[in-house]
């Protein structure tokens, strides 16, 4: 836990870092979610107002449902384009460690300065300057504080992006990370004209037919431990293609395992094309899934974390479920 003074000092260091450089590469984590993409465009908004240049990039394909965000179309995906831009420094947002930037980090010049802005408790402080606030519900919350510290006020575009980050990382303001500060910020953003109801409908309620097919397939595989304290589903490496789905359609599926009465940990296993297995873990509150994920080289939050395991998927399921079972003893 950091004090208020320490946090303000971190924000000041971040602003000094930005002032000291002219151009930036802004990157968020692989398989970006709402907070990652929102934070990317919010940083871009701030840099523009500070007279700086920015190149926005992500290793993965971008979630199309976020295409309403300002400058979404300016985020370069390494899946579709090559990164050829030059830059003075890097700003990493919502990345718990440097591996989460994926292949983007291979483009960094040796000794390149990095500003690391994140809210994950397991962040390994890989930046030259680090702004880490584990009590923030989302990285977008930290960026709101950074903008305020810079003496600026978000316009509607910026406010919409921050609200998106807050809403997606709090599950529509339902998760335990929905703090009084989150609601205070949300209220300020709504006052700028953000349509919270439209965003909630678009991001939390609607789904494509492809996602519905993927969900049907997943629920048919929903499995529980004998004591019903652990629930899990798995997605094979060809399932997305077979359903006509995209990676962003995986979001929220793990909650169907967690939301059954009595389940304390829900897990989504996703087989990758190289035969490895990615696991997303969610806790109902008693289990620290960040600690479990860290034993496999992953990390995240106490109630929401992820890790990567060796395949085959049957063995990955056995190993991780066994680790969760032991953690629940």
mmCIF file of C-alpha atoms in Angstrom:
data_model
loop_
_atom_site.group_PDB
_atom_site.id
_atom_site.type_symbol
_atom_site.label_atom_id
_atom_site.label_comp_id
_atom_site.label_asym_id
_atom_site.label_seq_id
_atom_site.Cartn_x
_atom_site.Cartn_y
_atom_site.Cartn_z
ATOM 1 C CA UNK A 1 0.000 0.000 0.000
ATOM 2 C CA UNK A 2 1.301 3.439 -0.901
ATOM 3 C CA UNK A 3 0.463 6.676 0.869
ATOM 4 C CA UNK A 4 -1.312 9.593 -0.759
ATOM 5 C CA UNK A 5 1.931 11.581 -0.776
ATOM 6 C CA UNK A 6 3.804 8.719 -2.447
ATOM 7 C CA UNK A 7 1.101 8.425 -5.091
ATOM 8 C CA UNK A 8 1.159 12.148 -5.836
ATOM 9 C CA UNK A 9 4.950 11.945 -6.095
ATOM 10 C CA UNK A 10 4.596 9.148 -8.652
ATOM 11 C CA UNK A 11 2.158 11.237 -10.684
ATOM 12 C CA UNK A 12 4.587 14.169 -10.634
ATOM 13 C CA UNK A 13 7.413 11.894 -11.795
ATOM 14 C CA UNK A 14 5.234 10.726 -14.666
ATOM 15 C CA UNK A 15 4.480 14.276 -15.772
ATOM 16 C CA UNK A 16 8.176 15.161 -15.569
ATOM 17 C CA UNK A 17 8.974 12.090 -17.690
ATOM 18 C CA UNK A 18 6.497 13.207 -20.341
ATOM 19 C CA UNK A 19 7.808 16.779 -20.341
ATOM 20 C CA UNK A 20 11.382 15.512 -20.786
ATOM 21 C CA UNK A 21 10.636 13.656 -24.034
ATOM 22 C CA UNK A 22 9.154 14.686 -27.372
ATOM 23 C CA UNK A 23 7.750 11.473 -28.824
ATOM 24 C CA UNK A 24 6.380 8.274 -27.338
ATOM 25 C CA UNK A 25 5.391 4.731 -28.138
ATOM 26 C CA UNK A 26 2.247 3.889 -26.145
ATOM 27 C CA UNK A 27 1.630 0.179 -25.578
ATOM 28 C CA UNK A 28 -0.860 -1.893 -23.585
ATOM 29 C CA UNK A 29 -0.988 -5.607 -22.811
ATOM 30 C CA UNK A 30 -1.540 -8.421 -25.310
ATOM 31 C CA UNK A 31 -5.161 -9.435 -25.911
ATOM 32 C CA UNK A 32 -6.222 -5.964 -24.751
ATOM 33 C CA UNK A 33 -9.418 -5.425 -22.782
ATOM 34 C CA UNK A 34 -11.480 -2.302 -22.250
ATOM 35 C CA UNK A 35 -9.118 -0.778 -19.719
ATOM 36 C CA UNK A 36 -6.035 -1.434 -21.865
ATOM 37 C CA UNK A 37 -7.432 0.188 -25.005
ATOM 38 C CA UNK A 38 -9.097 3.020 -23.100
ATOM 39 C CA UNK A 39 -5.869 3.781 -21.265
ATOM 40 C CA UNK A 40 -3.976 3.823 -24.560
ATOM 41 C CA UNK A 41 -6.198 6.484 -26.084
ATOM 42 C CA UNK A 42 -6.381 8.490 -22.842
ATOM 43 C CA UNK A 43 -2.579 8.692 -22.757
ATOM 44 C CA UNK A 44 -2.680 9.778 -26.399
ATOM 45 C CA UNK A 45 -5.166 12.522 -25.453
ATOM 46 C CA UNK A 46 -2.887 13.735 -22.653
ATOM 47 C CA UNK A 47 0.244 13.676 -24.816
ATOM 48 C CA UNK A 48 -1.483 15.656 -27.541
ATOM 49 C CA UNK A 49 -2.412 18.374 -25.072
ATOM 50 C CA UNK A 50 1.138 18.475 -23.747
ATOM 51 C CA UNK A 51 2.453 19.057 -27.256
ATOM 52 C CA UNK A 52 3.930 15.575 -27.662
ATOM 53 C CA UNK A 53 3.822 13.035 -30.485
ATOM 54 C CA UNK A 54 2.608 9.486 -29.982
ATOM 55 C CA UNK A 55 2.514 6.153 -31.777
ATOM 56 C CA UNK A 56 -0.086 3.758 -30.382
ATOM 57 C CA UNK A 57 0.546 0.022 -30.699
ATOM 58 C CA UNK A 58 -0.530 -3.410 -29.484
ATOM 59 C CA UNK A 59 0.701 -6.868 -30.386
ATOM 60 C CA UNK A 60 -2.779 -8.332 -30.780
ATOM 61 C CA UNK A 61 -5.872 -7.745 -32.851
ATOM 62 C CA UNK A 62 -7.955 -4.959 -31.358
ATOM 63 C CA UNK A 63 -11.433 -5.513 -29.877
ATOM 64 C CA UNK A 64 -13.753 -4.001 -32.480
ATOM 65 C CA UNK A 65 -16.474 -3.248 -29.937
ATOM 66 C CA UNK A 66 -14.252 -0.398 -28.686
ATOM 67 C CA UNK A 67 -14.041 1.298 -32.083
ATOM 68 C CA UNK A 68 -16.121 4.235 -30.823
ATOM 69 C CA UNK A 69 -13.147 5.487 -28.803
ATOM 70 C CA UNK A 70 -11.263 8.517 -30.083
ATOM 71 C CA UNK A 71 -8.160 7.485 -32.074
ATOM 72 C CA UNK A 72 -9.015 3.784 -31.806
ATOM 73 C CA UNK A 73 -8.292 3.615 -35.532
ATOM 74 C CA UNK A 74 -4.795 4.978 -34.892
ATOM 75 C CA UNK A 75 -3.741 2.032 -32.718
ATOM 76 C CA UNK A 76 -1.391 -0.113 -34.766
ATOM 77 C CA UNK A 77 -1.858 -3.881 -34.415
ATOM 78 C CA UNK A 78 1.285 -5.926 -35.048
ATOM 79 C CA UNK A 79 -1.027 -8.650 -36.371
ATOM 80 C CA UNK A 80 -1.799 -6.413 -39.331
ATOM 81 C CA UNK A 81 0.973 -3.813 -39.639
ATOM 82 C CA UNK A 82 4.697 -3.377 -39.117
ATOM 83 C CA UNK A 83 6.019 -0.939 -36.546
ATOM 84 C CA UNK A 84 8.443 1.404 -38.286
ATOM 85 C CA UNK A 85 8.081 4.596 -36.256
ATOM 86 C CA UNK A 86 10.837 6.195 -34.199
ATOM 87 C CA UNK A 87 10.257 7.453 -30.659
ATOM 88 C CA UNK A 88 12.131 8.844 -27.673
ATOM 89 C CA UNK A 89 10.481 6.854 -24.892
ATOM 90 C CA UNK A 90 7.802 4.284 -24.100
ATOM 91 C CA UNK A 91 4.639 4.551 -22.019
ATOM 92 C CA UNK A 92 3.265 1.148 -20.993
ATOM 93 C CA UNK A 93 -0.270 1.050 -19.622
ATOM 94 C CA UNK A 94 -2.080 -1.775 -17.812
ATOM 95 C CA UNK A 95 0.920 -4.142 -18.130
ATOM 96 C CA UNK A 96 1.675 -6.107 -14.948
ATOM 97 C CA UNK A 97 5.147 -6.964 -16.273
ATOM 98 C CA UNK A 98 7.243 -6.346 -19.375
ATOM 99 C CA UNK A 99 6.245 -9.692 -20.899
ATOM 100 C CA UNK A 100 2.665 -8.466 -21.162
ATOM 101 C CA UNK A 101 3.736 -6.057 -23.897
ATOM 102 C CA UNK A 102 4.478 -9.058 -26.112
ATOM 103 C CA UNK A 103 6.476 -8.609 -29.300
ATOM 104 C CA UNK A 104 6.166 -4.829 -29.093
ATOM 105 C CA UNK A 105 9.050 -4.751 -26.606
ATOM 106 C CA UNK A 106 11.392 -6.152 -29.262
ATOM 107 C CA UNK A 107 11.184 -2.779 -31.034
ATOM 108 C CA UNK A 108 12.505 -0.827 -28.047
ATOM 109 C CA UNK A 109 16.010 0.610 -28.523
ATOM 110 C CA UNK A 110 18.547 -0.605 -25.973
ATOM 111 C CA UNK A 111 18.250 1.405 -22.781
ATOM 112 C CA UNK A 112 14.952 2.956 -23.837
ATOM 113 C CA UNK A 113 13.227 4.797 -20.975
ATOM 114 C CA UNK A 114 9.819 3.404 -19.985
ATOM 115 C CA UNK A 115 6.990 4.997 -18.020
ATOM 116 C CA UNK A 116 5.035 2.132 -16.447
ATOM 117 C CA UNK A 117 1.454 3.038 -15.426
ATOM 118 C CA UNK A 118 -0.539 0.190 -13.914
ATOM 119 C CA UNK A 119 -2.934 -0.938 -11.182
ATOM 120 C CA UNK A 120 -1.969 -4.608 -10.799
ATOM 121 C CA UNK A 121 -0.613 -5.520 -7.327
ATOM 122 C CA UNK A 122 1.798 -7.993 -8.938
ATOM 123 C CA UNK A 123 3.441 -5.341 -11.148
ATOM 124 C CA UNK A 124 7.220 -5.880 -11.111
ATOM 125 C CA UNK A 125 8.048 -2.182 -11.601
ATOM 126 C CA UNK A 126 9.853 -2.737 -14.889
ATOM 127 C CA UNK A 127 9.795 0.933 -15.868
ATOM 128 C CA UNK A 128 12.360 3.681 -15.541
ATOM 129 C CA UNK A 129 9.505 5.552 -13.869
ATOM 130 C CA UNK A 130 6.648 3.623 -12.271
ATOM 131 C CA UNK A 131 3.160 4.793 -11.352
ATOM 132 C CA UNK A 132 1.642 1.789 -9.601
ATOM 133 C CA UNK A 133 -1.572 2.157 -7.608
ATOM 134 C CA UNK A 134 -2.954 -1.285 -6.649
ATOM 135 C CA UNK A 135 -6.011 0.299 -5.051
ATOM 136 C CA UNK A 136 -7.127 1.779 -8.364
ATOM 137 C CA UNK A 137 -9.941 -0.181 -9.984
ATOM 138 C CA UNK A 138 -8.440 0.368 -13.422
ATOM 139 C CA UNK A 139 -5.448 1.990 -15.052
ATOM 140 C CA UNK A 140 -7.954 4.483 -16.445
ATOM 141 C CA UNK A 141 -8.560 5.639 -12.862
ATOM 142 C CA UNK A 142 -4.855 6.426 -12.458
ATOM 143 C CA UNK A 143 -4.893 8.349 -15.728
ATOM 144 C CA UNK A 144 -7.825 10.441 -14.521
ATOM 145 C CA UNK A 145 -5.714 11.371 -11.498
ATOM 146 C CA UNK A 146 -2.746 12.116 -13.762
ATOM 147 C CA UNK A 147 -4.856 14.418 -15.931
ATOM 148 C CA UNK A 148 -6.158 16.236 -12.861
ATOM 149 C CA UNK A 149 -2.618 16.541 -11.508
ATOM 150 C CA UNK A 150 -1.611 18.127 -14.822
ATOM 151 C CA UNK A 151 -4.306 20.749 -14.257
ATOM 152 C CA UNK A 152 -6.497 19.531 -17.102
ATOM 153 C CA UNK A 153 -10.133 18.484 -17.392
ATOM 154 C CA UNK A 154 -11.210 15.594 -19.658
ATOM 155 C CA UNK A 155 -13.403 16.539 -22.612
ATOM 156 C CA UNK A 156 -16.190 14.212 -23.784
ATOM 157 C CA UNK A 157 -13.879 11.983 -25.854
ATOM 158 C CA UNK A 158 -11.417 11.528 -23.016
ATOM 159 C CA UNK A 159 -14.189 11.110 -20.440
ATOM 160 C CA UNK A 160 -15.831 8.399 -22.550
ATOM 161 C CA UNK A 161 -12.556 6.480 -22.690
ATOM 162 C CA UNK A 162 -11.926 6.750 -18.944
ATOM 163 C CA UNK A 163 -15.516 5.716 -18.192
ATOM 164 C CA UNK A 164 -15.091 2.717 -20.495
ATOM 165 C CA UNK A 165 -11.974 1.614 -18.631
ATOM 166 C CA UNK A 166 -13.668 1.986 -15.264
ATOM 167 C CA UNK A 167 -16.849 0.224 -16.320
ATOM 168 C CA UNK A 168 -15.167 -2.761 -17.939
ATOM 169 C CA UNK A 169 -12.690 -3.392 -15.116
ATOM 170 C CA UNK A 170 -15.396 -3.116 -12.449
ATOM 171 C CA UNK A 171 -17.860 -5.334 -14.292
ATOM 172 C CA UNK A 172 -20.295 -2.492 -14.754
ATOM 173 C CA UNK A 173 -19.555 -1.047 -11.304
ATOM 174 C CA UNK A 174 -20.483 -4.348 -9.617
ATOM 175 C CA UNK A 175 -17.142 -5.836 -8.525
ATOM 176 C CA UNK A 176 -15.555 -5.296 -5.122
ATOM 177 C CA UNK A 177 -13.074 -2.831 -6.650
ATOM 178 C CA UNK A 178 -15.931 -0.351 -7.174
ATOM 179 C CA UNK A 179 -14.704 2.126 -4.574
ATOM 180 C CA UNK A 180 -16.158 5.488 -3.540
ATOM 181 C CA UNK A 181 -13.384 7.079 -5.610
ATOM 182 C CA UNK A 182 -14.508 5.135 -8.690
ATOM 183 C CA UNK A 183 -18.060 6.391 -8.278
ATOM 184 C CA UNK A 184 -16.818 9.929 -7.673
ATOM 185 C CA UNK A 185 -14.838 9.862 -10.911
ATOM 186 C CA UNK A 186 -17.724 8.252 -12.801
ATOM 187 C CA UNK A 187 -20.035 11.040 -11.635
ATOM 188 C CA UNK A 188 -17.620 13.688 -12.919
ATOM 189 C CA UNK A 189 -17.375 11.894 -16.264
ATOM 190 C CA UNK A 190 -21.160 11.662 -16.586
ATOM 191 C CA UNK A 191 -21.329 15.415 -16.029
ATOM 192 C CA UNK A 192 -19.254 15.904 -19.191
ATOM 193 C CA UNK A 193 -21.979 14.167 -21.204
ATOM 194 C CA UNK A 194 -20.878 10.520 -21.172
ATOM 195 C CA UNK A 195 -23.844 8.226 -21.832
ATOM 196 C CA UNK A 196 -23.347 5.549 -19.202
ATOM 197 C CA UNK A 197 -26.487 3.630 -20.150
ATOM 198 C CA UNK A 198 -25.539 3.387 -23.829
ATOM 199 C CA UNK A 199 -22.025 2.225 -22.971
ATOM 200 C CA UNK A 200 -23.369 -0.368 -20.532
ATOM 201 C CA UNK A 201 -25.779 -1.714 -23.130
ATOM 202 C CA UNK A 202 -23.082 -1.845 -25.807
ATOM 203 C CA UNK A 203 -20.292 -3.335 -23.703
ATOM 204 C CA UNK A 204 -22.073 -5.455 -21.100
ATOM 205 C CA UNK A 205 -25.352 -6.614 -22.628
ATOM 206 C CA UNK A 206 -25.071 -7.040 -26.388
ATOM 207 C CA UNK A 207 -23.216 -9.928 -28.030
ATOM 208 C CA UNK A 208 -22.660 -11.183 -31.551
ATOM 209 C CA UNK A 209 -24.111 -14.457 -32.796
ATOM 210 C CA UNK A 210 -20.537 -15.788 -32.976
ATOM 211 C CA UNK A 211 -20.012 -15.084 -29.285
ATOM 212 C CA UNK A 212 -23.321 -16.764 -28.481
ATOM 213 C CA UNK A 213 -22.156 -19.894 -30.324
ATOM 214 C CA UNK A 214 -18.871 -19.825 -28.407
ATOM 215 C CA UNK A 215 -20.739 -19.411 -25.131
ATOM 216 C CA UNK A 216 -23.011 -22.355 -25.954
ATOM 217 C CA UNK A 217 -19.968 -24.515 -26.675
ATOM 218 C CA UNK A 218 -18.264 -23.395 -23.464
ATOM 219 C CA UNK A 219 -21.257 -24.028 -21.218
ATOM 220 C CA UNK A 220 -21.593 -27.539 -22.614
ATOM 221 C CA UNK A 221 -18.099 -28.185 -21.218
ATOM 222 C CA UNK A 222 -18.625 -26.523 -17.842
ATOM 223 C CA UNK A 223 -17.112 -28.793 -15.189
ATOM 224 C CA UNK A 224 -16.984 -28.655 -11.390
ATOM 225 C CA UNK A 225 -14.816 -30.194 -8.710
ATOM 226 C CA UNK A 226 -16.466 -32.816 -6.502
ATOM 227 C CA UNK A 227 -17.003 -30.302 -3.705
ATOM 228 C CA UNK A 228 -18.370 -27.715 -6.184
ATOM 229 C CA UNK A 229 -15.826 -25.110 -5.021
ATOM 230 C CA UNK A 230 -14.031 -24.926 -8.388
ATOM 231 C CA UNK A 231 -15.627 -24.536 -11.813
ATOM 232 C CA UNK A 232 -13.939 -24.408 -15.192
ATOM 233 C CA UNK A 233 -14.494 -24.296 -18.925
ATOM 234 C CA UNK A 234 -12.035 -24.742 -21.784
ATOM 235 C CA UNK A 235 -11.694 -23.414 -25.304
ATOM 236 C CA UNK A 236 -9.761 -25.488 -27.848
ATOM 237 C CA UNK A 237 -7.387 -23.882 -30.318
ATOM 238 C CA UNK A 238 -9.846 -24.273 -33.216
ATOM 239 C CA UNK A 239 -13.009 -23.300 -31.347
ATOM 240 C CA UNK A 240 -12.869 -19.581 -32.100
ATOM 241 C CA UNK A 241 -12.542 -20.265 -35.823
ATOM 242 C CA UNK A 242 -15.276 -22.901 -35.763
ATOM 243 C CA UNK A 243 -17.667 -20.426 -34.139
ATOM 244 C CA UNK A 244 -16.590 -17.481 -36.275
ATOM 245 C CA UNK A 245 -15.569 -15.771 -33.042
ATOM 246 C CA UNK A 246 -12.645 -13.498 -32.170
ATOM 247 C CA UNK A 247 -10.465 -13.328 -29.018
ATOM 248 C CA UNK A 248 -12.530 -10.515 -27.511
ATOM 249 C CA UNK A 249 -15.507 -12.916 -27.441
ATOM 250 C CA UNK A 250 -13.785 -14.849 -24.644
ATOM 251 C CA UNK A 251 -14.383 -11.975 -22.253
ATOM 252 C CA UNK A 252 -16.878 -12.790 -19.524
ATOM 253 C CA UNK A 253 -17.125 -16.525 -20.192
ATOM 254 C CA UNK A 254 -15.138 -17.376 -17.057
ATOM 255 C CA UNK A 255 -17.844 -15.729 -14.952
ATOM 256 C CA UNK A 256 -20.305 -18.471 -15.835
ATOM 257 C CA UNK A 257 -18.098 -20.901 -13.925
ATOM 258 C CA UNK A 258 -17.724 -18.526 -10.990
ATOM 259 C CA UNK A 259 -21.328 -17.388 -10.662
ATOM 260 C CA UNK A 260 -22.727 -20.764 -9.611
ATOM 261 C CA UNK A 261 -23.640 -20.844 -5.907
ATOM 262 C CA UNK A 262 -20.830 -22.338 -3.828
ATOM 263 C CA UNK A 263 -18.080 -21.924 -6.433
ATOM 264 C CA UNK A 264 -15.075 -20.077 -5.006
ATOM 265 C CA UNK A 265 -12.778 -20.093 -8.062
ATOM 266 C CA UNK A 266 -13.756 -20.054 -11.728
ATOM 267 C CA UNK A 267 -11.242 -20.779 -14.492
ATOM 268 C CA UNK A 268 -11.236 -20.359 -18.265
ATOM 269 C CA UNK A 269 -8.629 -22.460 -20.082
ATOM 270 C CA UNK A 270 -7.727 -21.387 -23.630
ATOM 271 C CA UNK A 271 -5.534 -23.589 -25.805
ATOM 272 C CA UNK A 272 -3.123 -21.553 -27.946
ATOM 273 C CA UNK A 273 -1.935 -22.324 -31.458
ATOM 274 C CA UNK A 274 1.486 -23.370 -30.151
ATOM 275 C CA UNK A 275 -0.020 -25.967 -27.826
ATOM 276 C CA UNK A 276 0.320 -23.977 -24.613
ATOM 277 C CA UNK A 277 -2.660 -23.082 -22.432
ATOM 278 C CA UNK A 278 -3.684 -19.676 -21.101
ATOM 279 C CA UNK A 279 -5.751 -19.645 -17.929
ATOM 280 C CA UNK A 280 -7.934 -16.847 -16.573
ATOM 281 C CA UNK A 281 -8.822 -17.219 -12.890
ATOM 282 C CA UNK A 282 -11.583 -15.468 -10.960
ATOM 283 C CA UNK A 283 -12.213 -15.619 -7.213
ATOM 284 C CA UNK A 284 -15.481 -15.179 -5.343
ATOM 285 C CA UNK A 285 -13.487 -13.577 -2.540
ATOM 286 C CA UNK A 286 -11.851 -16.184 -0.314
ATOM 287 C CA UNK A 287 -9.083 -17.342 -2.655
ATOM 288 C CA UNK A 288 -6.130 -15.180 -3.727
ATOM 289 C CA UNK A 289 -5.908 -16.165 -7.387
ATOM 290 C CA UNK A 290 -3.016 -13.733 -7.952
ATOM 291 C CA UNK A 291 -0.888 -15.854 -5.608
ATOM 292 C CA UNK A 292 -1.948 -19.010 -7.447
ATOM 293 C CA UNK A 293 -1.174 -17.486 -10.848
ATOM 294 C CA UNK A 294 2.239 -16.293 -9.673
ATOM 295 C CA UNK A 295 3.313 -19.879 -8.968
ATOM 296 C CA UNK A 296 2.942 -20.457 -12.717
ATOM 297 C CA UNK A 297 4.683 -17.234 -13.750
ATOM 298 C CA UNK A 298 1.494 -15.199 -14.054
ATOM 299 C CA UNK A 299 -0.153 -12.587 -11.887
ATOM 300 C CA UNK A 300 -2.840 -9.950 -11.651
ATOM 301 C CA UNK A 301 -5.320 -9.145 -8.914
ATOM 302 C CA UNK A 302 -6.447 -11.041 -5.821
ATOM 303 C CA UNK A 303 -9.802 -11.755 -7.450
ATOM 304 C CA UNK A 304 -8.831 -11.779 -11.137
ATOM 305 C CA UNK A 305 -5.565 -13.140 -12.510
ATOM 306 C CA UNK A 306 -4.052 -15.145 -15.325
ATOM 307 C CA UNK A 307 -1.158 -17.423 -16.183
ATOM 308 C CA UNK A 308 0.232 -19.618 -18.941
ATOM 309 C CA UNK A 309 0.808 -23.364 -18.660
ATOM 310 C CA UNK A 310 2.341 -26.079 -20.796
ATOM 311 C CA UNK A 311 -0.055 -28.309 -22.731
ATOM 312 C CA UNK A 312 -1.716 -30.574 -23.470
ATOM 313 C CA UNK A 313 -4.859 -28.891 -22.238
ATOM 314 C CA UNK A 314 -5.974 -31.925 -20.218
ATOM 315 C CA UNK A 315 -2.748 -31.825 -18.219
ATOM 316 C CA UNK A 316 -2.926 -28.049 -17.786
ATOM 317 C CA UNK A 317 -6.431 -28.379 -16.375
ATOM 318 C CA UNK A 318 -5.344 -31.113 -13.991
ATOM 319 C CA UNK A 319 -2.304 -29.181 -12.726
ATOM 320 C CA UNK A 320 -4.038 -25.843 -12.195
ATOM 321 C CA UNK A 321 -7.223 -27.260 -10.694
ATOM 322 C CA UNK A 322 -5.062 -29.252 -8.275
ATOM 323 C CA UNK A 323 -3.176 -26.066 -7.319
ATOM 324 C CA UNK A 324 -6.447 -24.229 -6.723
ATOM 325 C CA UNK A 325 -7.786 -27.139 -4.688
ATOM 326 C CA UNK A 326 -4.715 -27.007 -2.420
ATOM 327 C CA UNK A 327 -5.033 -23.229 -2.053
ATOM 328 C CA UNK A 328 -8.620 -23.624 -0.874
ATOM 329 C CA UNK A 329 -7.737 -26.054 1.927
#
